Short mmCIF file of C-alpha atoms in Angstrom, two decimals:
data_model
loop_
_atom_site.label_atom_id
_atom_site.label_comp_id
_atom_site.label_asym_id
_atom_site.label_seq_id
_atom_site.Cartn_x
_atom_site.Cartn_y
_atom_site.Cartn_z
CA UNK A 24 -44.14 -15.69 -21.13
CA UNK A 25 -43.10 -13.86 -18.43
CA UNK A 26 -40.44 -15.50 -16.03
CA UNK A 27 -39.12 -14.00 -12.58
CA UNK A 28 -36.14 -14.74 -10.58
CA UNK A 29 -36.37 -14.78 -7.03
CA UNK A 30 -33.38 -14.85 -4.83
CA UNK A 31 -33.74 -17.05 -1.63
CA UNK A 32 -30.10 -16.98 -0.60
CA UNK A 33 -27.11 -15.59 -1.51
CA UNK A 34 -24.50 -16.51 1.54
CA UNK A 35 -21.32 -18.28 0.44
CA UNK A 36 -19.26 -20.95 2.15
CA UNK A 37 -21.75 -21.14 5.19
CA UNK A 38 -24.82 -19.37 6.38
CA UNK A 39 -24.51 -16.18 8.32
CA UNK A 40 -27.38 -14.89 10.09
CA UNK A 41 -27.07 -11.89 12.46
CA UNK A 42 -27.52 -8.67 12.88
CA UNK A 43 -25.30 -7.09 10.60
CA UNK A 44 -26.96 -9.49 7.42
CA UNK A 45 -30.46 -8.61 7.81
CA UNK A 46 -30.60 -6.74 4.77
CA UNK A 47 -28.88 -8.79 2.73
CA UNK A 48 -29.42 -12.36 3.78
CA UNK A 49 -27.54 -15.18 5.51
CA UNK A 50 -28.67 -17.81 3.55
CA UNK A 51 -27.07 -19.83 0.97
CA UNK A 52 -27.47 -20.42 -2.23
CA UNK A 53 -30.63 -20.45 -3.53
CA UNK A 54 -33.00 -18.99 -6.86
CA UNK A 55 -35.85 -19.78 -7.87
CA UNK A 56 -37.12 -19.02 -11.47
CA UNK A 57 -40.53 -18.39 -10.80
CA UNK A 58 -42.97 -19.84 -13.80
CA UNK A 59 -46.74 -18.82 -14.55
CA UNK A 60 -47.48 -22.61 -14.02
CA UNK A 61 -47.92 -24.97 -10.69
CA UNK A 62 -43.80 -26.41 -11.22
CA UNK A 63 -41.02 -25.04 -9.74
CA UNK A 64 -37.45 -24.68 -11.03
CA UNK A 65 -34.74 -23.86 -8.45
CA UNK A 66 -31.32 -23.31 -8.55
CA UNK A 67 -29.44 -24.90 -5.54
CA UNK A 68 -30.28 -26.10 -2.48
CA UNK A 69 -28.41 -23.92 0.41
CA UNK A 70 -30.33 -22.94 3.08
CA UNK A 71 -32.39 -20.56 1.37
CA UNK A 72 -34.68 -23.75 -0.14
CA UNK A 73 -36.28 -24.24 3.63
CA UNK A 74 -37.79 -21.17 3.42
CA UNK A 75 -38.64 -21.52 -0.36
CA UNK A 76 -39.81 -25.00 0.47
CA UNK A 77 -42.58 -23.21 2.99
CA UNK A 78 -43.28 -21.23 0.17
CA UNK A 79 -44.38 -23.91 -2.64
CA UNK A 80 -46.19 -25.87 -0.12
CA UNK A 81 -48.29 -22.37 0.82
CA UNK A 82 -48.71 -22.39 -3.33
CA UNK A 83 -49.44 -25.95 -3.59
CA UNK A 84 -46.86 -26.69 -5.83
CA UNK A 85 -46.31 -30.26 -6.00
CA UNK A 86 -43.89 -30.51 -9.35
CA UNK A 87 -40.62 -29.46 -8.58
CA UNK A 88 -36.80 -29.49 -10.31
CA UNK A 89 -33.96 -28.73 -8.56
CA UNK A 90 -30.51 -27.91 -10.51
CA UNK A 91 -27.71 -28.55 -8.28
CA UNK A 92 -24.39 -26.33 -9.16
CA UNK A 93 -22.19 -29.07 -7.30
CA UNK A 94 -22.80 -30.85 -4.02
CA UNK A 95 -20.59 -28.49 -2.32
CA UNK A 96 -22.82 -28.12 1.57
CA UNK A 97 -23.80 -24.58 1.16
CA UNK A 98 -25.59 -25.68 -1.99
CA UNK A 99 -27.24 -28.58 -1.02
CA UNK A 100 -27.68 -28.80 2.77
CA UNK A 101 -31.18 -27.24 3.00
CA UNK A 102 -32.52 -30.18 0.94
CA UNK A 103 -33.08 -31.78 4.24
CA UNK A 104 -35.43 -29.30 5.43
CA UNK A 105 -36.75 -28.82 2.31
CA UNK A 106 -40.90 -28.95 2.88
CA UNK A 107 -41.99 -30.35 0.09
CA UNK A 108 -40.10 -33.49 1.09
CA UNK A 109 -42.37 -34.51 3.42
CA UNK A 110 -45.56 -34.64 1.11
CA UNK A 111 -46.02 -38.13 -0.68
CA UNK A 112 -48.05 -35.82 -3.46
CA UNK A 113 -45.51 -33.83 -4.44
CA UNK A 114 -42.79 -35.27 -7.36
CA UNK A 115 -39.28 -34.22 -7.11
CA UNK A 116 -36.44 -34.35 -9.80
CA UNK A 117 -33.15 -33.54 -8.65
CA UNK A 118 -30.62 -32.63 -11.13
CA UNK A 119 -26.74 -32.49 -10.50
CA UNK A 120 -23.31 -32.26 -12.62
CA UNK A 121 -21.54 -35.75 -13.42
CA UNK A 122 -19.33 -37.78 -11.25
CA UNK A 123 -16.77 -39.73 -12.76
CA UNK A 124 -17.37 -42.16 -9.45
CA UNK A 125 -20.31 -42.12 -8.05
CA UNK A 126 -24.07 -41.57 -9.04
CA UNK A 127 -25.62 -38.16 -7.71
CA UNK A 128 -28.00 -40.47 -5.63
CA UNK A 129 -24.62 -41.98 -4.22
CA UNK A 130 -23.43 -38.27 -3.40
CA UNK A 131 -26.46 -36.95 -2.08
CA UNK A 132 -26.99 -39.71 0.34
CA UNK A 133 -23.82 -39.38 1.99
CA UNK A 134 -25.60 -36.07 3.52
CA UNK A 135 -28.94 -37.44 4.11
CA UNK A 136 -28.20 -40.64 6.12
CA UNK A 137 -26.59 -41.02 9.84
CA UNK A 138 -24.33 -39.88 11.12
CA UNK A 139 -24.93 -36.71 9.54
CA UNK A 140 -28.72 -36.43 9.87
CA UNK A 141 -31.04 -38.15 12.03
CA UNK A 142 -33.06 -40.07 9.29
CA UNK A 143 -32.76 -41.93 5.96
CA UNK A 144 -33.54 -40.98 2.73
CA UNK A 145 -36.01 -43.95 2.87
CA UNK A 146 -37.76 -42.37 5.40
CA UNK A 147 -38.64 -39.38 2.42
CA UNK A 148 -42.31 -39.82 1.23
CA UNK A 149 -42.12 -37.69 -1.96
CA UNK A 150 -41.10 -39.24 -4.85
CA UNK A 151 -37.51 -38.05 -5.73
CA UNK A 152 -35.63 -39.29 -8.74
CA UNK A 153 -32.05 -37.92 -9.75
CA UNK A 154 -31.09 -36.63 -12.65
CA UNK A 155 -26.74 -36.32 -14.09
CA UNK A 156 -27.33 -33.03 -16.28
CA UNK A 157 -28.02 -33.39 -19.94
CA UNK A 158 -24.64 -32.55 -22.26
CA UNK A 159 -26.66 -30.30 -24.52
CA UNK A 160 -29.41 -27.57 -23.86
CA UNK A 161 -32.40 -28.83 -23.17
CA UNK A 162 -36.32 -26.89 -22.58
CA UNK A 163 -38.75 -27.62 -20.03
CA UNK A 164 -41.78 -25.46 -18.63
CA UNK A 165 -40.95 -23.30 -21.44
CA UNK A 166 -37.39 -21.78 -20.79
CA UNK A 167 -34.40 -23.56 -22.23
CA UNK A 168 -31.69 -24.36 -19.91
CA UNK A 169 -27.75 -25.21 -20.44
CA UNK A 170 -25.52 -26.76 -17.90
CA UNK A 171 -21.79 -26.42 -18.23
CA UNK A 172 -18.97 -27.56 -16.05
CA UNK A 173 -16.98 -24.49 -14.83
CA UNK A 174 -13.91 -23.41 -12.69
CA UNK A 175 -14.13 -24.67 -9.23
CA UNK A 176 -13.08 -27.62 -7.16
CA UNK A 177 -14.97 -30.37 -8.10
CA UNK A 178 -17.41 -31.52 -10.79
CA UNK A 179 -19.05 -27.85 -11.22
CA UNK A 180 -21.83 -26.52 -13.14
CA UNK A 181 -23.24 -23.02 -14.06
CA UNK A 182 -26.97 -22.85 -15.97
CA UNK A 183 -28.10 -20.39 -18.42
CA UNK A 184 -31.50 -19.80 -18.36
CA UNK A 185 -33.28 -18.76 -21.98
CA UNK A 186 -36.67 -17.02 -22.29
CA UNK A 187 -37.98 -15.95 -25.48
CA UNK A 188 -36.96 -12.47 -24.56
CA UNK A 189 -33.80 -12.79 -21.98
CA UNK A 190 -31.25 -14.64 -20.37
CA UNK A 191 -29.72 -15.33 -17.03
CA UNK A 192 -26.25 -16.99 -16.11
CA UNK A 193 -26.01 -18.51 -13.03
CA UNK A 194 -22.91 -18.94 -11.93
CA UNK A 195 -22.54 -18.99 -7.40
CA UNK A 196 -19.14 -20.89 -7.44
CA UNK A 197 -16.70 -19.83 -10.21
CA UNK A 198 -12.88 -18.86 -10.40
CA UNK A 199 -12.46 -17.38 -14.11
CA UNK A 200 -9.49 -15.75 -13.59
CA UNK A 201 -7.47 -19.16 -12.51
CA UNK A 202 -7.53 -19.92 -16.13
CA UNK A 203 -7.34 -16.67 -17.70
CA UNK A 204 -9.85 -13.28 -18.27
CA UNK A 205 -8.09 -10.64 -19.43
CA UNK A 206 -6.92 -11.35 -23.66
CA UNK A 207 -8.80 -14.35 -24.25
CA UNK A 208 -11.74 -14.86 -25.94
CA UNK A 209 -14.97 -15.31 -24.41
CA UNK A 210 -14.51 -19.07 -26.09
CA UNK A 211 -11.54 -19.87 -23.90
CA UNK A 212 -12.67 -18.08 -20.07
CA UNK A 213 -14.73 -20.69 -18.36
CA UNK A 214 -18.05 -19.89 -17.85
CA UNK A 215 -18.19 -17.65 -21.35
CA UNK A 216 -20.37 -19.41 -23.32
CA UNK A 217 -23.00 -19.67 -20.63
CA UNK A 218 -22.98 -16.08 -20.00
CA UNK A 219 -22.20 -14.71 -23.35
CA UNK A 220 -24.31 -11.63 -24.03
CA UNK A 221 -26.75 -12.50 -20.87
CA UNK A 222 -29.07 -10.25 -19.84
CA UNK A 223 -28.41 -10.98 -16.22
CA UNK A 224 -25.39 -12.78 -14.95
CA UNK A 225 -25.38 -13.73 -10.92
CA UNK A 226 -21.97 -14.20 -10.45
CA UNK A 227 -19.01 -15.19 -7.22
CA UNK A 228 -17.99 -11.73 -6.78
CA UNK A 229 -16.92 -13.70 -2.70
CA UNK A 230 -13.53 -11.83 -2.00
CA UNK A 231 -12.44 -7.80 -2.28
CA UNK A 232 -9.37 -7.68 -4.52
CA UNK A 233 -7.09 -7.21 -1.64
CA UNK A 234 -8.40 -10.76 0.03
CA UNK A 235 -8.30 -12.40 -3.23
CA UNK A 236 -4.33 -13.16 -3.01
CA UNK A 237 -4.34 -14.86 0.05
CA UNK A 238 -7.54 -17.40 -1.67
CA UNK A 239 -6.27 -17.93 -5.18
CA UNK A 240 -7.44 -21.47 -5.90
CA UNK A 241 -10.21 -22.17 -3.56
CA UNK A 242 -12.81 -21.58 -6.39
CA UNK A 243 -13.87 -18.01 -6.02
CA UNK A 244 -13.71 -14.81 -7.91
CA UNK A 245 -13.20 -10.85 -6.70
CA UNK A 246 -14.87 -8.25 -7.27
CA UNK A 247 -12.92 -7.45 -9.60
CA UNK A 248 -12.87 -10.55 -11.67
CA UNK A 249 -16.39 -10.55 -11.59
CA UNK A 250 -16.42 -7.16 -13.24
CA UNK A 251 -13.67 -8.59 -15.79
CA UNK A 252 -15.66 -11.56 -16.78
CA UNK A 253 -18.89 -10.12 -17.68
CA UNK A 254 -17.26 -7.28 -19.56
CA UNK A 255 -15.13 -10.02 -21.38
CA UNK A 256 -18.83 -11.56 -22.16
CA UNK A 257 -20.29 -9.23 -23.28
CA UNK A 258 -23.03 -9.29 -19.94
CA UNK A 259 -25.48 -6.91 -19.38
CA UNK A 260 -25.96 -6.69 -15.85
CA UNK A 261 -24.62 -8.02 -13.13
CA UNK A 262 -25.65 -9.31 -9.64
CA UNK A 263 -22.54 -9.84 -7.30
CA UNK A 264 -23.37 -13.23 -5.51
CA UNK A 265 -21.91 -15.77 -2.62
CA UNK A 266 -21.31 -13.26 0.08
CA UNK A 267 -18.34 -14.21 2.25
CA UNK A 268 -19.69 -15.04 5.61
CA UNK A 269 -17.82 -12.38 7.51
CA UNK A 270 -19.48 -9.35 5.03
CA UNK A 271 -21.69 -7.10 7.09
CA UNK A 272 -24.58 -5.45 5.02
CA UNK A 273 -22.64 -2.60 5.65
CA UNK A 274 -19.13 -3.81 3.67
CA UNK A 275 -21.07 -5.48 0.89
CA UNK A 276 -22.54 -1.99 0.15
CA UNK A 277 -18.88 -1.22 -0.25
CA UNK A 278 -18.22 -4.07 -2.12
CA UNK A 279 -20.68 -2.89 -4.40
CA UNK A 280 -19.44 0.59 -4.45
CA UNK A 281 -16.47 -1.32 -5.51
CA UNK A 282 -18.10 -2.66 -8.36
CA UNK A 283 -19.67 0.40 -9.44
CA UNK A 284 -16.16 2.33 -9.72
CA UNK A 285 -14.88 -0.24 -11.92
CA UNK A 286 -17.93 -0.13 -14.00
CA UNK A 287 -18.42 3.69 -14.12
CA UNK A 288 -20.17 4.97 -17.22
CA UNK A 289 -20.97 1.54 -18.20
CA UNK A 290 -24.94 1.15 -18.70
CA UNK A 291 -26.22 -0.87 -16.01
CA UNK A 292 -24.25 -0.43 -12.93
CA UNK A 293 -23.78 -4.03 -10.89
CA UNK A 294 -25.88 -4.42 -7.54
CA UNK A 295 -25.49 -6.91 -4.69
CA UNK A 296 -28.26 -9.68 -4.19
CA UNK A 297 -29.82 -9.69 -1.24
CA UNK A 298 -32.52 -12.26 -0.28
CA UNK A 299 -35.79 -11.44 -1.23
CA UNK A 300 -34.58 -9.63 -4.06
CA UNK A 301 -37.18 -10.48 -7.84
CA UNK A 302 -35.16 -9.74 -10.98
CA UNK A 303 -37.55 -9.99 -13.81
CA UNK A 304 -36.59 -11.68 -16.80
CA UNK A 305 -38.78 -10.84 -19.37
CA UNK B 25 -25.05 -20.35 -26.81
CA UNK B 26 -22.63 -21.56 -29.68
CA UNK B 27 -21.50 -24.70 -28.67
CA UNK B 28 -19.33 -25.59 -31.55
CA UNK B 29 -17.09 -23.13 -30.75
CA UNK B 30 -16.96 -22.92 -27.10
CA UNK B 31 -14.01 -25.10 -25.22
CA UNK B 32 -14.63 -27.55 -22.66
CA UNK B 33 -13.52 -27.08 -19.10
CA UNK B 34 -10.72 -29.67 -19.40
CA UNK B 35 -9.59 -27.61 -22.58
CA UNK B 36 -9.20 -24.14 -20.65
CA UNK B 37 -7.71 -26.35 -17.92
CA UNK B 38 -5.35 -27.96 -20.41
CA UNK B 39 -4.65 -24.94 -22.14
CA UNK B 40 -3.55 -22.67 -18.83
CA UNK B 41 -1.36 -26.20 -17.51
CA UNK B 42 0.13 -26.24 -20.75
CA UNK B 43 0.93 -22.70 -21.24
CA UNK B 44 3.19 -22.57 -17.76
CA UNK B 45 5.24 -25.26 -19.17
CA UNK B 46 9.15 -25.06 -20.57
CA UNK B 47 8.51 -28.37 -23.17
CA UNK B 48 7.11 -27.60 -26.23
CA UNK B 49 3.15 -28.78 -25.72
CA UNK B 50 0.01 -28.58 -27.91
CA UNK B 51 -3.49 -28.82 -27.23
CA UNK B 52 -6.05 -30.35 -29.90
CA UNK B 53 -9.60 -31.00 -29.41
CA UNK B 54 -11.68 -33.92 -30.30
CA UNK B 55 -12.03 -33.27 -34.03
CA UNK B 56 -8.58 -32.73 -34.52
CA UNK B 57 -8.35 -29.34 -34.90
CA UNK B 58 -4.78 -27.68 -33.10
CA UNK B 59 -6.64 -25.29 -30.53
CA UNK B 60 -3.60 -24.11 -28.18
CA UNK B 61 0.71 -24.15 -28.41
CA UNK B 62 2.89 -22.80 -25.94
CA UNK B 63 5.64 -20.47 -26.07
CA UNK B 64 8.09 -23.42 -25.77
CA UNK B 65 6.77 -24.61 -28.90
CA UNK B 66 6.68 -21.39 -30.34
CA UNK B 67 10.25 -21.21 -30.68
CA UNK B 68 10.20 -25.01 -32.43
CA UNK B 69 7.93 -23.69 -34.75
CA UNK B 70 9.23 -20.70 -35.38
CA UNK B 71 5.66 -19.13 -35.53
CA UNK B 72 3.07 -17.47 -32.56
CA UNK B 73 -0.10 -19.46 -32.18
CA UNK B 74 -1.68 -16.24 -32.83
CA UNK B 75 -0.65 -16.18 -36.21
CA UNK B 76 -1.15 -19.83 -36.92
CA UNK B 77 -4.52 -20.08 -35.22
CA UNK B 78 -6.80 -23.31 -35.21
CA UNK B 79 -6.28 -25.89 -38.01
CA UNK B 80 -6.72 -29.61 -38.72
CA UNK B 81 -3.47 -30.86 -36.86
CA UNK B 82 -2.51 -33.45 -39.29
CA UNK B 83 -1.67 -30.41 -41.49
CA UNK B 84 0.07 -28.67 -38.87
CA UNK B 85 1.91 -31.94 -38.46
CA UNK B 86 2.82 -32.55 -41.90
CA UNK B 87 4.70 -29.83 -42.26
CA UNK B 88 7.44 -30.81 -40.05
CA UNK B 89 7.94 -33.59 -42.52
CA UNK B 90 8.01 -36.75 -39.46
CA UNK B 91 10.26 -39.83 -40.49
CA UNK B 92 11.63 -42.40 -38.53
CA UNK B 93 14.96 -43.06 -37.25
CA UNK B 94 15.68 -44.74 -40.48
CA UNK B 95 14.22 -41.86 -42.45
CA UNK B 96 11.15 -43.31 -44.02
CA UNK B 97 8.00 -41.10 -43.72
CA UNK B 98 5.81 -42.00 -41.39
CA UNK B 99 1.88 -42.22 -42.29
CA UNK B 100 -0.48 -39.59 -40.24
CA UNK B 101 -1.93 -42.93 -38.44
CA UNK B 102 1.70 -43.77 -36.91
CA UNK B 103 2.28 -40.95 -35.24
CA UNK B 104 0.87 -40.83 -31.33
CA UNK B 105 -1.09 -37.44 -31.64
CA UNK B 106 -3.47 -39.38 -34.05
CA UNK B 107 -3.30 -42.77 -32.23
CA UNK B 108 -4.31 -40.87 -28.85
CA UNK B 109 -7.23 -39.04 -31.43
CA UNK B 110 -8.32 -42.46 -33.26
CA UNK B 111 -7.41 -44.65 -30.50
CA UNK B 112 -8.18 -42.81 -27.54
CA UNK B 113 -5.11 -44.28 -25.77
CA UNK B 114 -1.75 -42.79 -25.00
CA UNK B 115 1.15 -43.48 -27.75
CA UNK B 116 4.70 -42.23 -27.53
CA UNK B 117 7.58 -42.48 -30.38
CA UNK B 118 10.92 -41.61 -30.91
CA UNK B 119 11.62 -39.53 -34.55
CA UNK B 120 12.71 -37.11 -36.48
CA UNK B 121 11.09 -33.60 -37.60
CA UNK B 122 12.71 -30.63 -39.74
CA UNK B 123 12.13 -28.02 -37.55
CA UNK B 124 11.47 -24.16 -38.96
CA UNK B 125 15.12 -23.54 -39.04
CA UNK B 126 15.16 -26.75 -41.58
CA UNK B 127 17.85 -28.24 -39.75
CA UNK B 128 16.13 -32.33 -39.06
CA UNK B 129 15.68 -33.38 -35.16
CA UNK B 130 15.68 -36.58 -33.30
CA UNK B 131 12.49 -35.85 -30.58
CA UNK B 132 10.44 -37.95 -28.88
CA UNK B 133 6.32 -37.32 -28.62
CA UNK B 134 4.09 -38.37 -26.04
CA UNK B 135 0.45 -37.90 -26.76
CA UNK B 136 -2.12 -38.44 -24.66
CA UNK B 137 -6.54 -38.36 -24.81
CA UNK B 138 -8.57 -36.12 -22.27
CA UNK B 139 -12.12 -37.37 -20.56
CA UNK B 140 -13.53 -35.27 -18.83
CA UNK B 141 -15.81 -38.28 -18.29
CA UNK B 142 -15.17 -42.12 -19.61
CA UNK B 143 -17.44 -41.69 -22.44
CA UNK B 144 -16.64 -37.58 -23.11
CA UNK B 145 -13.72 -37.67 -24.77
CA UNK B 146 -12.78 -33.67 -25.50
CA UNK B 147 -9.04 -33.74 -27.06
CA UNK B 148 -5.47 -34.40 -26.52
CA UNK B 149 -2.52 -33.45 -25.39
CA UNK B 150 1.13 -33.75 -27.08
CA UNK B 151 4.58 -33.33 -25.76
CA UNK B 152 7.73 -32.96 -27.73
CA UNK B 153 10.59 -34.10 -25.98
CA UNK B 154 13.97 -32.66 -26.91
CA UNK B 155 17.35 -34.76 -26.74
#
């Protein structure tokens, strides 16, 4: 089976369209793993899902999943202009880590009621159920995913996703190096065992090293940490991911360049995501 | 993904809290099994983590010979690190333990359970307190 990502935003913190992000997007958080079949599967819901959304409704796909990370707002706040929504046909199963207080539902609402948007989430004539993550792996549409909490304020997640042939980590919001990267083993960093030997991690890589001091704690990794973590994990390749806001396309090329240094002679040199961007999976 | 082996989030959490401390703290997980020590215990023990490396902790335990303040032995189920295990509750006592210099201690333990949820219960936490 052949499974594509697709990459509808990659933004951190907020959106950040302008000039200076064409190339690489201003929207947040967003993937889709494209499937051979008529259901979606979509990582996040930043403001890259509205024009995903468009997208499925142009397809005619009416089954759809979404896998929240964590309710943080750039990774849910394009639910509300999320298309598919508005259709009574289409079936929508939203999927989010654990609270010890509230029910996702609960959580979720908080966004999609007044005062902070115009309607209810009565008003929505799809058919939306919510989902906590299962504990253990589970399969559906053919790829097996895993959910595990990670580093990061909050009740966070990251997903592998399993093909017969390959695997991706997803992990938009993570801050390894608070608890430890360098001599441990992959067992003890958070996030390891998601992205142990993946094929293709998408990973925080938010901060240069030199901003990184001033941020320690807010749930984010640099460039360098990113490059740390997927060598400590044995990764493959990886995609540098939540773009701080203020990045022109022009400084995440030298993020990148960054990257590349601190990965030079390695196999697979890392590369920035950029909306638009198919990775295929295999 | 090999989830026997992999450590929860609150483990790594615990772990890295645990590690910056000056008292003597250990880190099980929910079978039992001694996954972490700091330095300040290291110097109780007498021996690195790295070289004592995970075991059942009731064995770890056992060899620092616990008895009470009247010097009777006290039975694995007594002692708070496998009351907060069994239990699930917290459990503190006041004891003694020959230490690896074999000279025999008065401490006090705390130990404590870890959810990461109210029905995810992923290890414990124990403190030795030195007079």
């Amino acid at each position: 089976m052949s499974v594509q990502l697709k990459i509808w935003g990659c933004r951190g913190s907020v959106a950040a369209p302008g000039s200076d992000t064409v190339k690489y997007g201003g929207n947040t958080s967003c993937v889709e793993v494209v499937l051979e079949d008529d259901v979606a599967l979509v990582l996040d819901a930043g403001t890259g899902i509205r024009a995903l959304g468009l997208d499925l409704v142009r397809r005619g796909v009416r089954q759809i999943h979404i896998f929240l990370t964590h309710l943080h707002l750039d990774h849910l706040e394009g639910l509300r202009f999320f298309a598919p929504l508005w259709d009574e046909q289409v079936t929508l199963d939203v999927w989010g880590p654990r609270s010890p207080v509230l029910s996702l539902r609960e959580r979720i609402l908080r966004a999609f009621s007044p005062p902070l948007f115009p309607l209810d989430f009565g008003d929505v004539p799809a058919r939306v159920a919510f989902h906590d993550l299962p504990a253990e792996p589970w399969r559906m549409q053919g790829v097996s995913l895993t959910a595990d909490l990670v580093l990061h304020p909050g009740p966070t997640v990251g997903f592998r996703v399993e093909t017969a042939g390959a695997s991706l980590a997803y992990l938009p919001d993570h801050e390894p190096a608070l608890a430890g990267i360098e001599r441990r083993s992959a067992d003890w960093i958070s996030g390891g065992a998601l992205a142990a030997g993946a094929d293709v991690v998408l990973h925080d890589a938010q901060y240069l090293d030199e901003e990184y001091g001033a941020k320690i704690g807010w749930g984010h990794s640099s460039v360098s940490d990113a490059v740390a973590f997927c060598r400590a994990v044995d990764a493959r390749r990886l995609v540098l991911f939540h773009h701080e806001p203020e990045r022109s396309d022009s400084a995440l090329e030298l993020l990148q360049a960054r990257a590349r240094e601190l990965t030079r002679g390695e196999q697979v040199p890392p590369e920035v995501a950029r909306e638009g961007m198919v990775i295929e999976l295999g | 993904m090999d989830t026997q082996r992999h450590k929860h989030l609150v483990l790594i959490l615990a772990r890295e809290f645990v590690s910056n401390l000056s008292t003597p703290t250990l880190v099980a997980d929910a079978r039992g099994y001694l996954v972490f020590y700091n330095e300040a215990a290291e110097a109780v023990v007498g021996r690195r983590f790295a070289e004592t490396g995970e075991m059942p902790l009731d064995d770890w335990l056992a060899a620092f010979e616990p008895k009470t303040l009247a010097s009777e032995p006290i039975p694995p189920e007594r002692r708070p690190a496998r009351i907060a295990l069994d239990e699930r509750r917290a459990s503190h006592l006041r004891y003694l333990v020959t230490s690896a210099d074999g000279v025999e201690r008065e401490i006090e333990v705390t130990a404590f359970p870890l959810f990461a949820h109210m029905d995810d219960f992923v290890g414990i936490v124990v403190v030795f307190w030195r007079n």
